Amino acid sequence: MRALAEFIMRGRMQAIVVMAGAAALPMLFWLSAAAGSLVLLRRGLDDTLGVLVWAVLPALAWWYFGDPRTLLVLLGAFGLALLLRSQNAWPRVMLCSVGVGLLYAVALSVAFGEPIAAVAAELQKMLPNILSQAYQQLSLEERTQLEALLIPVLTGLLAALLQIVTLLSLMLGRYWQALLYNPGGFGLEFRALRFPPALAMLLLAGMLFSPSLNVQLAMLGPLCSVPLVFAGAALLHGLVSQGRMRRFWLVGLYVTLVLFMQVIYPLLVVMAIVDSLFDFRGRASPNDAGPANGEG
């Protein structure tokens, strides 16, 4: 990882090779976004635009052939990296990622509208078996409302996956920046991630009440959950760093997150909300590592 980061920062041509090459290859768009984030975070907007253009070209080609993910993640990570460079505040970046995810949802509904509708139709047929007796107890109007939520929720879930990939790409770029210029800085930043109670409640309200406001707003539910999941993971990392939990819990978290996501994912959301109220990590202790950008 360090060797790749050093190669990217060696010069303009090296950065173009990694960003454009990763954007052109299938399933490596996250690497292109991470490399672009690194260059932007370290060198600023003016020095990055000329590099970004070469990564956008293959991303546009992918969109032309029906896959918008490369361009969406690349531009999304670029925008969030610009915000992180100017504000140096992860809670604000996480909150803005909801807006980025909403733009993803709109783009995905245009690009993949028919496949999403087909999956929703299949799920609609399976609802009586999935919900069993609970489905039979619903009125005709409630069944209609439930079925109308399928397409927005599926679109929101797909957009939330891209939102997660975007944030992970940005974090990888930030980690590379800290690795090269201020080792340990990214870990301190991530472990300090915590939402104030008002913001945590706002995200929770978006998760729970957006479907009741408007059917199309149901896609906000998955998008609002993503920042809280990252904050929940940051809480566990912080407690382990303070010695209040053993490192084994982190291994267990990521293993069970893969195997039992439907259980661990909402648990992380709950942990983030409770931590916003009680601040289990306490005030950050003074340290000498400074910001991850190595410039503070």
mmCIF file of C-alpha atoms in Angstrom:
data_model
loop_
_atom_site.group_PDB
_atom_site.id
_atom_site.type_symbol
_atom_site.label_atom_id
_atom_site.label_comp_id
_atom_site.label_asym_id
_atom_site.label_seq_id
_atom_site.Cartn_x
_atom_site.Cartn_y
_atom_site.Cartn_z
ATOM 1 C CA MET A 1 0.000 0.000 0.000
ATOM 2 C CA ARG A 2 2.735 2.455 0.888
ATOM 3 C CA ALA A 3 4.629 1.677 -2.321
ATOM 4 C CA LEU A 4 1.531 2.378 -4.390
ATOM 5 C CA ALA A 5 0.867 5.658 -2.555
ATOM 6 C CA GLU A 6 4.486 6.725 -3.097
ATOM 7 C CA PHE A 7 4.193 5.879 -6.803
ATOM 8 C CA ILE A 8 1.001 7.959 -7.133
ATOM 9 C CA MET A 9 2.614 10.971 -5.469
ATOM 10 C CA ARG A 10 5.849 10.665 -7.447
ATOM 11 C CA GLY A 11 4.519 12.811 -10.252
ATOM 12 C CA ARG A 12 1.645 13.784 -12.504
ATOM 13 C CA MET A 13 2.180 10.968 -15.013
ATOM 14 C CA GLN A 14 2.272 8.304 -12.307
ATOM 15 C CA ALA A 15 -0.989 9.585 -10.822
ATOM 16 C CA ILE A 16 -2.618 9.556 -14.263
ATOM 17 C CA VAL A 17 -1.480 5.974 -14.905
ATOM 18 C CA VAL A 18 -3.012 4.706 -11.652
ATOM 19 C CA MET A 19 -6.232 6.734 -11.814
ATOM 20 C CA ALA A 20 -6.974 6.191 -15.495
ATOM 21 C CA GLY A 21 -5.815 2.564 -15.446
ATOM 22 C CA ALA A 22 -7.922 1.664 -12.414
ATOM 23 C CA ALA A 23 -10.941 3.493 -13.859
ATOM 24 C CA ALA A 24 -10.602 1.552 -17.119
ATOM 25 C CA LEU A 25 -10.357 -1.871 -15.482
ATOM 26 C CA PRO A 26 -13.517 -3.648 -14.257
ATOM 27 C CA MET A 27 -14.249 -3.422 -10.521
ATOM 28 C CA LEU A 28 -11.218 -1.229 -9.738
ATOM 29 C CA PHE A 29 -13.022 2.104 -9.813
ATOM 30 C CA TRP A 30 -12.608 2.338 -6.025
ATOM 31 C CA LEU A 31 -8.824 2.394 -6.483
ATOM 32 C CA SER A 32 -9.099 5.229 -8.993
ATOM 33 C CA ALA A 33 -11.260 7.177 -6.527
ATOM 34 C CA ALA A 34 -8.802 6.531 -3.682
ATOM 35 C CA ALA A 35 -5.842 7.676 -5.793
ATOM 36 C CA GLY A 36 -7.697 10.817 -6.843
ATOM 37 C CA SER A 37 -8.593 11.521 -3.228
ATOM 38 C CA LEU A 38 -4.945 11.217 -2.210
ATOM 39 C CA VAL A 39 -3.777 13.659 -4.892
ATOM 40 C CA LEU A 40 -6.520 16.157 -4.099
ATOM 41 C CA LEU A 41 -6.046 15.984 -0.338
ATOM 42 C CA ARG A 42 -2.313 16.589 -0.650
ATOM 43 C CA ARG A 43 -1.946 18.881 -3.654
ATOM 44 C CA GLY A 44 -5.259 20.730 -3.853
ATOM 45 C CA LEU A 45 -7.815 21.356 -6.559
ATOM 46 C CA ASP A 46 -5.679 23.112 -9.168
ATOM 47 C CA ASP A 47 -3.066 20.357 -9.374
ATOM 48 C CA THR A 48 -5.685 17.599 -9.438
ATOM 49 C CA LEU A 49 -8.055 18.733 -12.182
ATOM 50 C CA GLY A 50 -5.606 17.879 -14.961
ATOM 51 C CA VAL A 51 -5.178 14.384 -13.519
ATOM 52 C CA LEU A 52 -8.889 13.857 -12.916
ATOM 53 C CA VAL A 53 -9.765 14.463 -16.563
ATOM 54 C CA TRP A 54 -7.836 11.362 -17.630
ATOM 55 C CA ALA A 55 -9.723 9.216 -15.112
ATOM 56 C CA VAL A 56 -13.080 10.670 -16.162
ATOM 57 C CA LEU A 57 -12.590 9.590 -19.791
ATOM 58 C CA PRO A 58 -12.746 5.810 -19.136
ATOM 59 C CA ALA A 59 -15.466 6.447 -16.547
ATOM 60 C CA LEU A 60 -17.564 8.129 -19.245
ATOM 61 C CA ALA A 61 -16.922 5.153 -21.498
ATOM 62 C CA TRP A 62 -18.241 2.809 -18.805
ATOM 63 C CA TRP A 63 -21.363 4.978 -18.476
ATOM 64 C CA TYR A 64 -21.836 4.857 -22.261
ATOM 65 C CA PHE A 65 -21.858 1.057 -22.055
ATOM 66 C CA GLY A 66 -24.424 1.140 -19.258
ATOM 67 C CA ASP A 67 -22.392 1.211 -16.033
ATOM 68 C CA PRO A 68 -22.383 4.606 -14.262
ATOM 69 C CA ARG A 69 -20.703 3.386 -11.061
ATOM 70 C CA THR A 70 -17.155 4.353 -12.014
ATOM 71 C CA LEU A 71 -18.016 7.978 -12.779
ATOM 72 C CA LEU A 72 -20.360 8.300 -9.794
ATOM 73 C CA VAL A 73 -17.849 7.002 -7.239
ATOM 74 C CA LEU A 74 -14.985 8.954 -8.780
ATOM 75 C CA LEU A 75 -16.831 12.288 -8.730
ATOM 76 C CA GLY A 76 -18.424 11.554 -5.349
ATOM 77 C CA ALA A 77 -15.081 10.779 -3.694
ATOM 78 C CA PHE A 78 -13.557 13.820 -5.379
ATOM 79 C CA GLY A 79 -16.273 16.120 -4.009
ATOM 80 C CA LEU A 80 -16.049 14.702 -0.488
ATOM 81 C CA ALA A 81 -12.245 14.905 -0.571
ATOM 82 C CA LEU A 82 -12.519 18.566 -1.504
ATOM 83 C CA LEU A 83 -14.800 19.106 1.486
ATOM 84 C CA LEU A 84 -12.483 17.173 3.806
ATOM 85 C CA ARG A 85 -9.482 19.200 2.663
ATOM 86 C CA SER A 86 -11.249 22.507 3.295
ATOM 87 C CA GLN A 87 -13.142 21.632 6.496
ATOM 88 C CA ASN A 88 -11.088 18.763 7.997
ATOM 89 C CA ALA A 89 -14.259 17.468 9.683
ATOM 90 C CA TRP A 90 -15.315 13.853 9.174
ATOM 91 C CA PRO A 91 -18.837 14.302 10.652
ATOM 92 C CA ARG A 92 -19.558 16.952 8.027
ATOM 93 C CA VAL A 93 -18.158 14.734 5.289
ATOM 94 C CA MET A 94 -20.316 11.832 6.475
ATOM 95 C CA LEU A 95 -23.402 14.018 6.550
ATOM 96 C CA CYS A 96 -22.725 15.342 3.045
ATOM 97 C CA SER A 97 -22.304 11.772 1.818
ATOM 98 C CA VAL A 98 -26.082 11.404 2.265
ATOM 99 C CA GLY A 99 -26.573 14.102 -0.370
ATOM 100 C CA VAL A 100 -24.030 12.366 -2.607
ATOM 101 C CA GLY A 101 -25.924 9.102 -2.118
ATOM 102 C CA LEU A 102 -29.168 10.815 -3.087
ATOM 103 C CA LEU A 103 -27.565 11.918 -6.361
ATOM 104 C CA TYR A 104 -26.415 8.325 -6.842
ATOM 105 C CA ALA A 105 -29.998 7.133 -6.336
ATOM 106 C CA VAL A 106 -31.302 9.495 -9.002
ATOM 107 C CA ALA A 107 -28.610 8.380 -11.458
ATOM 108 C CA LEU A 108 -29.206 4.691 -10.714
ATOM 109 C CA SER A 109 -32.957 5.056 -11.153
ATOM 110 C CA VAL A 110 -32.281 6.423 -14.640
ATOM 111 C CA ALA A 111 -29.573 3.921 -15.597
ATOM 112 C CA PHE A 112 -31.049 0.797 -13.983
ATOM 113 C CA GLY A 113 -34.751 1.677 -13.750
ATOM 114 C CA GLU A 114 -35.981 -1.407 -15.580
ATOM 115 C CA PRO A 115 -33.819 -3.998 -13.741
ATOM 116 C CA ILE A 116 -34.748 -2.461 -10.374
ATOM 117 C CA ALA A 117 -38.435 -2.573 -11.302
ATOM 118 C CA ALA A 118 -38.067 -6.233 -12.330
ATOM 119 C CA VAL A 119 -36.453 -7.148 -9.001
ATOM 120 C CA ALA A 120 -39.184 -5.227 -7.162
ATOM 121 C CA ALA A 121 -41.846 -7.180 -9.065
ATOM 122 C CA GLU A 122 -40.259 -10.481 -8.017
ATOM 123 C CA LEU A 123 -40.050 -9.327 -4.402
ATOM 124 C CA GLN A 124 -43.678 -8.285 -4.548
ATOM 125 C CA LYS A 125 -44.619 -11.865 -5.438
ATOM 126 C CA MET A 126 -42.545 -13.157 -2.521
ATOM 127 C CA LEU A 127 -43.958 -10.788 0.118
ATOM 128 C CA PRO A 128 -46.790 -13.137 1.216
ATOM 129 C CA ASN A 129 -44.245 -15.889 1.912
ATOM 130 C CA ILE A 130 -41.685 -13.595 3.520
ATOM 131 C CA LEU A 131 -44.120 -11.841 5.857
ATOM 132 C CA SER A 132 -46.504 -14.840 6.201
ATOM 133 C CA GLN A 133 -49.350 -14.036 8.600
ATOM 134 C CA ALA A 134 -48.321 -10.396 9.053
ATOM 135 C CA TYR A 135 -48.945 -9.818 5.337
ATOM 136 C CA GLN A 136 -52.409 -11.349 5.549
ATOM 137 C CA GLN A 137 -53.347 -8.978 8.372
ATOM 138 C CA LEU A 138 -52.534 -5.891 6.294
ATOM 139 C CA SER A 139 -55.347 -4.004 4.650
ATOM 140 C CA LEU A 140 -55.444 -3.555 0.881
ATOM 141 C CA GLU A 141 -54.272 0.053 1.254
ATOM 142 C CA GLU A 142 -51.362 -0.973 3.497
ATOM 143 C CA ARG A 143 -50.322 -3.667 1.025
ATOM 144 C CA THR A 144 -50.376 -1.132 -1.787
ATOM 145 C CA GLN A 145 -48.208 1.281 0.230
ATOM 146 C CA LEU A 146 -45.762 -1.505 1.100
ATOM 147 C CA GLU A 147 -45.432 -2.563 -2.531
ATOM 148 C CA ALA A 148 -44.951 1.064 -3.612
ATOM 149 C CA LEU A 149 -41.940 1.308 -1.282
ATOM 150 C CA LEU A 150 -40.055 -1.551 -2.955
ATOM 151 C CA ILE A 151 -38.549 0.366 -5.876
ATOM 152 C CA PRO A 152 -37.413 3.426 -3.835
ATOM 153 C CA VAL A 153 -35.940 1.228 -1.100
ATOM 154 C CA LEU A 154 -34.097 -0.993 -3.588
ATOM 155 C CA THR A 155 -32.747 2.098 -5.325
ATOM 156 C CA GLY A 156 -31.678 3.508 -1.966
ATOM 157 C CA LEU A 157 -29.908 0.276 -1.053
ATOM 158 C CA LEU A 158 -27.936 0.269 -4.299
ATOM 159 C CA ALA A 159 -27.064 3.938 -3.825
ATOM 160 C CA ALA A 160 -26.033 3.248 -0.220
ATOM 161 C CA LEU A 161 -23.597 0.567 -1.431
ATOM 162 C CA LEU A 162 -21.967 3.111 -3.739
ATOM 163 C CA GLN A 163 -22.012 5.634 -0.890
ATOM 164 C CA ILE A 164 -20.100 3.152 1.288
ATOM 165 C CA VAL A 165 -17.591 2.461 -1.499
ATOM 166 C CA THR A 166 -17.116 6.208 -1.967
ATOM 167 C CA LEU A 167 -16.426 6.780 1.725
ATOM 168 C CA LEU A 168 -14.072 3.792 1.892
ATOM 169 C CA SER A 169 -12.181 5.112 -1.144
ATOM 170 C CA LEU A 170 -11.882 8.510 0.493
ATOM 171 C CA MET A 171 -10.676 6.889 3.713
ATOM 172 C CA LEU A 172 -8.086 4.888 1.801
ATOM 173 C CA GLY A 173 -6.818 8.091 0.197
ATOM 174 C CA ARG A 174 -6.700 9.785 3.596
ATOM 175 C CA TYR A 175 -4.923 6.774 5.088
ATOM 176 C CA TRP A 176 -2.312 6.932 2.318
ATOM 177 C CA GLN A 177 -1.837 10.640 2.959
ATOM 178 C CA ALA A 178 -1.257 10.031 6.653
ATOM 179 C CA LEU A 179 0.997 7.053 5.922
ATOM 180 C CA LEU A 180 3.278 9.185 3.759
ATOM 181 C CA TYR A 181 3.254 12.469 5.636
ATOM 182 C CA ASN A 182 2.003 11.844 9.186
ATOM 183 C CA PRO A 183 1.845 8.190 10.273
ATOM 184 C CA GLY A 184 -0.984 7.501 12.699
ATOM 185 C CA GLY A 185 -2.901 10.647 11.828
ATOM 186 C CA PHE A 186 -5.763 8.908 10.047
ATOM 187 C CA GLY A 187 -6.338 6.506 12.926
ATOM 188 C CA LEU A 188 -6.714 9.431 15.333
ATOM 189 C CA GLU A 189 -9.171 11.141 12.984
ATOM 190 C CA PHE A 190 -11.303 8.059 12.437
ATOM 191 C CA ARG A 191 -11.423 7.030 16.083
ATOM 192 C CA ALA A 192 -12.652 10.528 16.979
ATOM 193 C CA LEU A 193 -15.620 10.311 14.577
ATOM 194 C CA ARG A 194 -18.784 11.033 16.535
ATOM 195 C CA PHE A 195 -22.004 12.868 15.720
ATOM 196 C CA PRO A 196 -23.511 15.524 17.969
ATOM 197 C CA PRO A 197 -26.928 14.458 19.297
ATOM 198 C CA ALA A 198 -28.831 16.786 16.949
ATOM 199 C CA LEU A 199 -27.170 15.366 13.835
ATOM 200 C CA ALA A 200 -27.569 11.785 15.039
ATOM 201 C CA MET A 201 -31.271 12.366 15.659
ATOM 202 C CA LEU A 202 -31.601 13.977 12.224
ATOM 203 C CA LEU A 203 -30.092 10.917 10.558
ATOM 204 C CA LEU A 204 -32.294 8.633 12.648
ATOM 205 C CA ALA A 205 -35.376 10.616 11.638
ATOM 206 C CA GLY A 206 -34.352 10.275 8.000
ATOM 207 C CA MET A 207 -34.117 6.515 8.432
ATOM 208 C CA LEU A 208 -37.427 6.061 10.224
ATOM 209 C CA PHE A 209 -39.785 8.734 8.938
ATOM 210 C CA SER A 210 -38.788 9.493 5.342
ATOM 211 C CA PRO A 211 -41.087 6.763 3.908
ATOM 212 C CA SER A 212 -44.105 8.275 5.674
ATOM 213 C CA LEU A 213 -43.423 11.716 4.193
ATOM 214 C CA ASN A 214 -43.210 10.574 0.591
ATOM 215 C CA VAL A 215 -42.851 7.211 -1.121
ATOM 216 C CA GLN A 216 -39.853 8.346 -3.153
ATOM 217 C CA LEU A 217 -38.121 9.633 -0.007
ATOM 218 C CA ALA A 218 -37.959 6.034 1.242
ATOM 219 C CA MET A 219 -34.594 5.811 -0.524
ATOM 220 C CA LEU A 220 -33.236 8.149 2.168
ATOM 221 C CA GLY A 221 -33.518 5.426 4.806
ATOM 222 C CA PRO A 222 -30.502 3.354 3.689
ATOM 223 C CA LEU A 223 -28.530 6.504 2.847
ATOM 224 C CA CYS A 224 -28.988 8.028 6.319
ATOM 225 C CA SER A 225 -27.872 4.801 7.974
ATOM 226 C CA VAL A 226 -24.411 4.803 6.354
ATOM 227 C CA PRO A 227 -22.845 7.674 8.382
ATOM 228 C CA LEU A 228 -24.143 6.132 11.606
ATOM 229 C CA VAL A 229 -22.604 2.759 10.734
ATOM 230 C CA PHE A 230 -19.210 4.378 10.214
ATOM 231 C CA ALA A 231 -19.598 6.247 13.514
ATOM 232 C CA GLY A 232 -20.459 2.973 15.262
ATOM 233 C CA ALA A 233 -17.328 1.336 13.848
ATOM 234 C CA ALA A 234 -15.278 4.369 14.910
ATOM 235 C CA LEU A 235 -16.625 3.956 18.458
ATOM 236 C CA LEU A 236 -15.355 0.379 18.668
ATOM 237 C CA HIS A 237 -11.969 1.371 17.228
ATOM 238 C CA GLY A 238 -11.763 4.180 19.783
ATOM 239 C CA LEU A 239 -12.593 1.910 22.722
ATOM 240 C CA VAL A 240 -10.004 -0.640 21.575
ATOM 241 C CA SER A 241 -7.391 2.107 21.199
ATOM 242 C CA GLN A 242 -8.114 3.284 24.745
ATOM 243 C CA GLY A 243 -7.641 -0.267 26.041
ATOM 244 C CA ARG A 244 -11.244 -0.517 27.211
ATOM 245 C CA MET A 245 -11.941 -3.360 24.781
ATOM 246 C CA ARG A 246 -9.712 -6.093 23.417
ATOM 247 C CA ARG A 247 -8.654 -6.107 19.759
ATOM 248 C CA PHE A 248 -10.501 -9.393 19.369
ATOM 249 C CA TRP A 249 -13.755 -7.408 19.262
ATOM 250 C CA LEU A 250 -12.663 -5.597 16.102
ATOM 251 C CA VAL A 251 -11.908 -8.882 14.362
ATOM 252 C CA GLY A 252 -15.261 -10.229 15.484
ATOM 253 C CA LEU A 253 -17.015 -7.067 14.273
ATOM 254 C CA TYR A 254 -15.790 -7.303 10.686
ATOM 255 C CA VAL A 255 -16.200 -11.073 10.451
ATOM 256 C CA THR A 256 -19.764 -10.961 11.732
ATOM 257 C CA LEU A 257 -20.515 -7.884 9.626
ATOM 258 C CA VAL A 258 -19.852 -10.006 6.546
ATOM 259 C CA LEU A 259 -21.674 -13.093 7.803
ATOM 260 C CA PHE A 260 -24.577 -11.492 9.696
ATOM 261 C CA MET A 261 -24.916 -8.026 8.205
ATOM 262 C CA GLN A 262 -28.654 -7.897 8.883
ATOM 263 C CA VAL A 263 -27.880 -8.048 12.634
ATOM 264 C CA ILE A 264 -24.564 -6.181 12.980
ATOM 265 C CA TYR A 265 -25.436 -3.287 10.664
ATOM 266 C CA PRO A 266 -28.397 -2.008 12.746
ATOM 267 C CA LEU A 267 -26.417 -2.690 15.927
ATOM 268 C CA LEU A 268 -23.703 -0.282 14.755
ATOM 269 C CA VAL A 269 -26.396 2.312 14.029
ATOM 270 C CA VAL A 270 -27.768 1.981 17.559
ATOM 271 C CA MET A 271 -24.275 2.203 19.058
ATOM 272 C CA ALA A 272 -23.559 5.419 17.143
ATOM 273 C CA ILE A 273 -26.813 7.011 18.313
ATOM 274 C CA VAL A 274 -26.238 6.058 21.953
ATOM 275 C CA ASP A 275 -22.621 7.274 21.756
ATOM 276 C CA SER A 276 -23.812 10.631 20.407
ATOM 277 C CA LEU A 277 -25.775 11.047 23.634
ATOM 278 C CA PHE A 278 -23.294 9.698 26.180
ATOM 279 C CA ASP A 279 -19.854 9.969 24.482
ATOM 280 C CA PHE A 280 -18.343 6.684 25.666
ATOM 281 C CA ARG A 281 -14.847 7.647 24.508
ATOM 282 C CA GLY A 282 -14.815 10.909 26.437
ATOM 283 C CA ARG A 283 -12.889 13.940 25.337
ATOM 284 C CA ALA A 284 -10.001 13.260 22.998
ATOM 285 C CA SER A 285 -6.733 13.264 24.832
ATOM 286 C CA PRO A 286 -3.918 15.515 23.609
ATOM 287 C CA ASN A 287 -1.610 13.864 21.116
ATOM 288 C CA ASP A 288 1.339 14.731 18.958
ATOM 289 C CA ALA A 289 0.200 13.135 15.734
ATOM 290 C CA GLY A 290 -1.711 16.166 14.457
ATOM 291 C CA PRO A 291 -4.032 16.073 11.468
ATOM 292 C CA ALA A 292 -3.749 13.276 8.942
ATOM 293 C CA ASN A 293 -2.741 15.645 6.166
ATOM 294 C CA GLY A 294 0.602 16.247 7.837
ATOM 295 C CA GLU A 295 0.232 20.003 7.335
ATOM 296 C CA GLY A 296 -1.245 21.086 10.658
#
